[in-house]
Amino acid sequence: LRSAERDANDLASALHDCGFAVQSLIGQQATTAAIREAVARLRQQAHGESDLFIAFSGHGAWIPVAGHPDGTTFLVSADYESEIATGDPNYYLSLDWWYTQLLAWDKPRSVVLVLDCCFAGNVAQAAERRSIGDAIEQHFRGVNVPTGRLRAYLAATVPGEKAYEDNRGGWLTQTVVACLRDTDCSSDGLLTVPVLIDAVKKQHSEHFHPFAEYKGDYHWVLADHREARRAAREMQQAEQR
């Protein structure tokens, strides 16, 4: 996605304004080592009541790897090289790694993973396209979420497609930003994970076919816009009088 850095900054700003403590790795900062260190510190600091929102905007890569009949999927870090990844699938940040570190991690109360990227790989010279949504779904099927916990993912594509962007940016990230900022979400003002997923799915169009699911029963409120909406209504009514 050409707008990946702008999207990441937009999302970081929106999360910060909603009260999140935000750490961003943008552009050349997002090396494999930097991302591994950030996740390691997150795992060290998290506790049983931690609610974590992790997002990636950029490029995904699927490559055939010896010993992996279905190939391996990578979220492309700033220093990614496909030749090295082919020889050592553990060197970079594969979906196996993201799954183990985050979705399958049972310590935090909530984990939401947003992936605004696509990937295309050549399989036996036959330009077969695979999507991040397809790959992450395979991992997510094995996630067991106990009572009082939540695990969710939002992927920009369904199987077989590329992620889509327009002049606003990547559609998935910009939809999430709009909901966080309450500029394009039809809820009652209380933005929970199921409400966010529903809003993303409603953006389904000719170009944008998001793939999003969640497991668990914890009611995580990402943003509460009810008071701001009430104040806006009162101001509008006062102006009309």
One Martini backbone bead per residue (centre of mass of N, CA, C, O) as a GRO file, in nm:
protein
  241
    1LEU     BB    1   0.094   0.038   0.025
    2ARG     BB    2   0.138   0.378  -0.032
    3SER     BB    3  -0.023   0.479   0.252
    4ALA     BB    4   0.099   0.349   0.512
    5GLU     BB    5   0.223   0.583   0.678
    6ARG     BB    6  -0.028   0.760   0.694
    7ASP     BB    7  -0.210   0.549   0.825
    8ALA     BB    8  -0.042   0.505   1.081
    9ASN     BB    9  -0.066   0.799   1.181
   10ASP     BB   10  -0.374   0.816   1.192
   11LEU     BB   11  -0.415   0.583   1.394
   12ALA     BB   12  -0.237   0.686   1.623
   13SER     BB   13  -0.398   0.947   1.668
   14ALA     BB   14  -0.676   0.820   1.728
   15LEU     BB   15  -0.589   0.646   1.970
   16HIS     BB   16  -0.480   0.874   2.145
   17ASP     BB   17  -0.758   1.033   2.156
   18CYS     BB   18  -0.884   0.760   2.309
   19GLY     BB   19  -0.638   0.685   2.536
   20PHE     BB   20  -0.400   0.557   2.418
   21ALA     BB   21  -0.101   0.388   2.434
   22VAL     BB   22   0.145   0.474   2.190
   23GLN     BB   23   0.327   0.278   1.945
   24SER     BB   24   0.550   0.362   1.673
   25LEU     BB   25   0.643   0.217   1.345
   26ILE     BB   26   0.794   0.398   1.080
   27GLY     BB   27   0.914   0.275   0.818
   28GLN     BB   28   1.250   0.242   0.890
   29GLN     BB   29   1.175   0.161   1.189
   30ALA     BB   30   1.038  -0.121   1.077
   31THR     BB   31   1.208  -0.348   1.179
   32THR     BB   32   1.254  -0.655   1.286
   33ALA     BB   33   1.392  -0.585   1.556
   34ALA     BB   34   1.193  -0.361   1.650
   35ILE     BB   35   0.939  -0.536   1.655
   36ARG     BB   36   1.039  -0.755   1.845
   37GLU     BB   37   1.096  -0.564   2.083
   38ALA     BB   38   0.812  -0.446   2.115
   39VAL     BB   39   0.673  -0.719   2.171
   40ALA     BB   40   0.846  -0.804   2.411
   41ARG     BB   41   0.764  -0.562   2.591
   42LEU     BB   42   0.466  -0.617   2.585
   43ARG     BB   43   0.483  -0.899   2.718
   44GLN     BB   44   0.619  -0.794   2.981
   45GLN     BB   45   0.388  -0.566   3.061
   46ALA     BB   46   0.161  -0.740   3.057
   47HIS     BB   47  -0.169  -0.830   3.176
   48GLY     BB   48  -0.486  -0.954   3.266
   49GLU     BB   49  -0.598  -0.629   3.189
   50SER     BB   50  -0.504  -0.614   2.903
   51ASP     BB   51  -0.546  -0.398   2.609
   52LEU     BB   52  -0.478  -0.482   2.262
   53PHE     BB   53  -0.370  -0.278   1.972
   54ILE     BB   54  -0.274  -0.412   1.656
   55ALA     BB   55  -0.102  -0.268   1.367
   56PHE     BB   56  -0.082  -0.319   1.001
   57SER     BB   57   0.078  -0.125   0.735
   58GLY     BB   58   0.132  -0.264   0.398
   59HIS     BB   59   0.313  -0.554   0.327
   60GLY     BB   60   0.270  -0.875   0.185
   61ALA     BB   61   0.425  -1.216   0.186
   62TRP     BB   62   0.434  -1.494  -0.031
   63ILE     BB   63   0.626  -1.802   0.008
   64PRO     BB   64   0.813  -2.059  -0.082
   65VAL     BB   65   0.900  -2.328   0.153
   66ALA     BB   66   1.095  -2.546   0.278
   67GLY     BB   67   0.876  -2.765   0.460
   68HIS     BB   68   0.625  -2.580   0.340
   69PRO     BB   69   0.354  -2.661   0.158
   70ASP     BB   70   0.201  -2.359   0.204
   71GLY     BB   71   0.399  -2.185   0.288
   72THR     BB   72   0.482  -1.835   0.369
   73THR     BB   73   0.389  -1.558   0.573
   74PHE     BB   74   0.459  -1.202   0.550
   75LEU     BB   75   0.534  -0.915   0.724
   76VAL     BB   76   0.680  -0.638   0.594
   77SER     BB   77   0.971  -0.519   0.668
   78ALA     BB   78   1.219  -0.288   0.607
   79ASP     BB   79   1.445  -0.551   0.581
   80TYR     BB   80   1.322  -0.726   0.373
   81GLU     BB   81   1.415  -1.052   0.219
   82SER     BB   82   1.321  -1.310   0.021
   83GLU     BB   83   1.579  -1.486   0.016
   84ILE     BB   84   1.605  -1.517   0.321
   85ALA     BB   85   1.320  -1.623   0.382
   86THR     BB   86   1.347  -1.884   0.218
   87GLY     BB   87   1.590  -2.000   0.393
   88ASP     BB   88   1.456  -1.838   0.668
   89PRO     BB   89   1.142  -1.824   0.815
   90ASN     BB   90   1.254  -1.704   1.110
   91TYR     BB   91   1.381  -1.419   1.046
   92TYR     BB   92   1.108  -1.310   1.010
   93LEU     BB   93   0.754  -1.199   1.006
   94SER     BB   94   0.546  -1.426   1.050
   95LEU     BB   95   0.234  -1.547   1.113
   96ASP     BB   96   0.331  -1.746   1.319
   97TRP     BB   97   0.453  -1.533   1.503
   98TRP     BB   98   0.205  -1.353   1.550
   99TYR     BB   99   0.029  -1.574   1.666
  100THR     BB  100   0.206  -1.656   1.910
  101GLN     BB  101   0.249  -1.359   2.034
  102LEU     BB  102  -0.080  -1.284   2.027
  103LEU     BB  103  -0.338  -1.465   1.971
  104ALA     BB  104  -0.219  -1.718   2.159
  105TRP     BB  105  -0.208  -1.527   2.393
  106ASP     BB  106  -0.333  -1.553   2.740
  107LYS     BB  107  -0.279  -1.295   2.922
  108PRO     BB  108  -0.450  -1.099   2.795
  109ARG     BB  109  -0.768  -0.985   2.758
  110SER     BB  110  -0.693  -0.823   2.483
  111VAL     BB  111  -0.680  -0.885   2.115
  112VAL     BB  112  -0.610  -0.672   1.834
  113LEU     BB  113  -0.577  -0.741   1.476
  114VAL     BB  114  -0.452  -0.530   1.212
  115LEU     BB  115  -0.455  -0.594   0.844
  116ASP     BB  116  -0.320  -0.370   0.589
  117CYS     BB  117  -0.284  -0.611   0.344
  118CYS     BB  118  -0.100  -0.791   0.097
  119PHE     BB  119  -0.041  -1.084  -0.126
  120ALA     BB  120   0.194  -1.218  -0.377
  121GLY     BB  121   0.256  -1.541  -0.529
  122ASN     BB  122   0.463  -1.771  -0.682
  123VAL     BB  123   0.340  -2.090  -0.800
  124ALA     BB  124   0.489  -2.260  -1.017
  125GLN     BB  125   0.458  -2.003  -1.216
  126ALA     BB  126   0.126  -1.940  -1.118
  127ALA     BB  127   0.004  -1.665  -1.009
  128GLU     BB  128  -0.096  -1.723  -0.711
  129ARG     BB  129  -0.333  -1.586  -0.503
  130ARG     BB  130  -0.298  -1.467  -0.169
  131SER     BB  131  -0.424  -1.395   0.157
  132ILE     BB  132  -0.426  -1.273   0.469
  133GLY     BB  133  -0.705  -1.375   0.547
  134ASP     BB  134  -0.649  -1.673   0.490
  135ALA     BB  135  -0.406  -1.710   0.680
  136ILE     BB  136  -0.532  -1.607   0.951
  137GLU     BB  137  -0.767  -1.805   0.964
  138GLN     BB  138  -0.604  -2.062   1.007
  139HIS     BB  139  -0.502  -1.969   1.287
  140PHE     BB  140  -0.775  -1.881   1.433
  141ARG     BB  141  -0.907  -2.163   1.465
  142GLY     BB  142  -0.700  -2.230   1.724
  143VAL     BB  143  -0.842  -2.029   1.908
  144ASN     BB  144  -0.876  -2.013   2.264
  145VAL     BB  145  -1.135  -1.846   2.454
  146PRO     BB  146  -1.196  -1.742   2.747
  147THR     BB  147  -1.356  -1.613   2.984
  148GLY     BB  148  -1.305  -1.265   2.967
  149ARG     BB  149  -1.220  -1.263   2.662
  150LEU     BB  150  -1.032  -1.131   2.359
  151ARG     BB  151  -1.027  -1.204   1.999
  152ALA     BB  152  -0.906  -1.020   1.704
  153TYR     BB  153  -0.959  -0.967   1.345
  154LEU     BB  154  -0.849  -0.744   1.067
  155ALA     BB  155  -0.880  -0.785   0.721
  156ALA     BB  156  -0.851  -0.647   0.393
  157THR     BB  157  -0.899  -0.953   0.291
  158VAL     BB  158  -0.990  -1.194   0.100
  159PRO     BB  159  -0.944  -1.456  -0.065
  160GLY     BB  160  -0.751  -1.355  -0.354
  161GLU     BB  161  -0.668  -1.053  -0.265
  162LYS     BB  162  -0.626  -0.718  -0.262
  163ALA     BB  163  -0.563  -0.441  -0.131
  164TYR     BB  164  -0.729  -0.121  -0.077
  165GLU     BB  165  -0.695   0.212  -0.225
  166ASP     BB  166  -0.717   0.561  -0.197
  167ASN     BB  167  -0.691   0.900  -0.134
  168ARG     BB  168  -0.715   0.831   0.180
  169GLY     BB  169  -0.636   0.519   0.169
  170GLY     BB  170  -0.670   0.256   0.342
  171TRP     BB  171  -0.972   0.120   0.401
  172LEU     BB  172  -0.938  -0.011   0.672
  173THR     BB  173  -0.794   0.208   0.835
  174GLN     BB  174  -0.999   0.442   0.768
  175THR     BB  175  -1.239   0.302   0.904
  176VAL     BB  176  -1.121   0.287   1.186
  177VAL     BB  177  -1.071   0.590   1.219
  178ALA     BB  178  -1.366   0.683   1.182
  179CYS     BB  179  -1.470   0.534   1.434
  180LEU     BB  180  -1.281   0.665   1.645
  181ARG     BB  181  -1.391   0.965   1.542
  182ASP     BB  182  -1.698   0.960   1.462
  183THR     BB  183  -1.747   0.992   1.117
  184ASP     BB  184  -1.826   0.658   1.032
  185CYS     BB  185  -2.067   0.551   1.250
  186SER     BB  186  -2.385   0.378   1.342
  187SER     BB  187  -2.377   0.388   1.626
  188ASP     BB  188  -2.443   0.497   1.969
  189GLY     BB  189  -2.114   0.567   2.049
  190LEU     BB  190  -2.027   0.271   2.119
  191LEU     BB  191  -1.705   0.131   2.071
  192THR     BB  192  -1.674  -0.187   1.985
  193VAL     BB  193  -1.556  -0.461   1.837
  194PRO     BB  194  -1.819  -0.555   1.696
  195VAL     BB  195  -1.886  -0.273   1.581
  196LEU     BB  196  -1.632  -0.244   1.412
  197ILE     BB  197  -1.669  -0.498   1.238
  198ASP     BB  198  -1.942  -0.415   1.121
  199ALA     BB  199  -1.841  -0.153   0.986
  200VAL     BB  200  -1.638  -0.289   0.799
  201LYS     BB  201  -1.836  -0.481   0.650
  202LYS     BB  202  -2.017  -0.236   0.535
  203GLN     BB  203  -1.775  -0.154   0.324
  204HIS     BB  204  -1.851  -0.333   0.121
  205SER     BB  205  -1.732  -0.375  -0.218
  206GLU     BB  206  -1.593  -0.398  -0.521
  207HIS     BB  207  -1.294  -0.354  -0.369
  208PHE     BB  208  -1.399  -0.421  -0.064
  209HIS     BB  209  -1.315  -0.736   0.128
  210PRO     BB  210  -1.341  -0.795   0.428
  211PHE     BB  211  -1.180  -0.981   0.713
  212ALA     BB  212  -1.373  -1.051   1.013
  213GLU     BB  213  -1.313  -1.150   1.361
  214TYR     BB  214  -1.433  -1.300   1.678
  215LYS     BB  215  -1.341  -1.393   2.022
  216GLY     BB  216  -1.543  -1.372   2.285
  217ASP     BB  217  -1.695  -1.173   2.586
  218TYR     BB  218  -1.552  -0.915   2.602
  219HIS     BB  219  -1.629  -0.562   2.673
  220TRP     BB  220  -1.467  -0.357   2.459
  221VAL     BB  221  -1.407  -0.011   2.480
  222LEU     BB  222  -1.261   0.201   2.252
  223ALA     BB  223  -1.509   0.417   2.237
  224ASP     BB  224  -1.681   0.722   2.375
  225HIS     BB  225  -1.931   0.937   2.206
  226ARG     BB  226  -2.184   1.028   2.368
  227GLU     BB  227  -2.111   1.305   2.492
  228ALA     BB  228  -2.033   1.445   2.226
  229ARG     BB  229  -2.310   1.410   2.095
  230ARG     BB  230  -2.473   1.562   2.305
  231ALA     BB  231  -2.324   1.834   2.277
  232ALA     BB  232  -2.385   1.870   1.974
  233ARG     BB  233  -2.692   1.878   2.001
  234GLU     BB  234  -2.710   2.119   2.194
  235MET     BB  235  -2.570   2.320   2.006
  236GLN     BB  236  -2.768   2.294   1.771
  237GLN     BB  237  -3.021   2.380   1.929
  238ALA     BB  238  -2.915   2.659   2.014
  239GLU     BB  239  -2.877   2.769   1.722
  240GLN     BB  240  -3.185   2.736   1.642
  241ARG     BB  241  -3.285   2.940   1.871
   0.00000   0.00000   0.00000
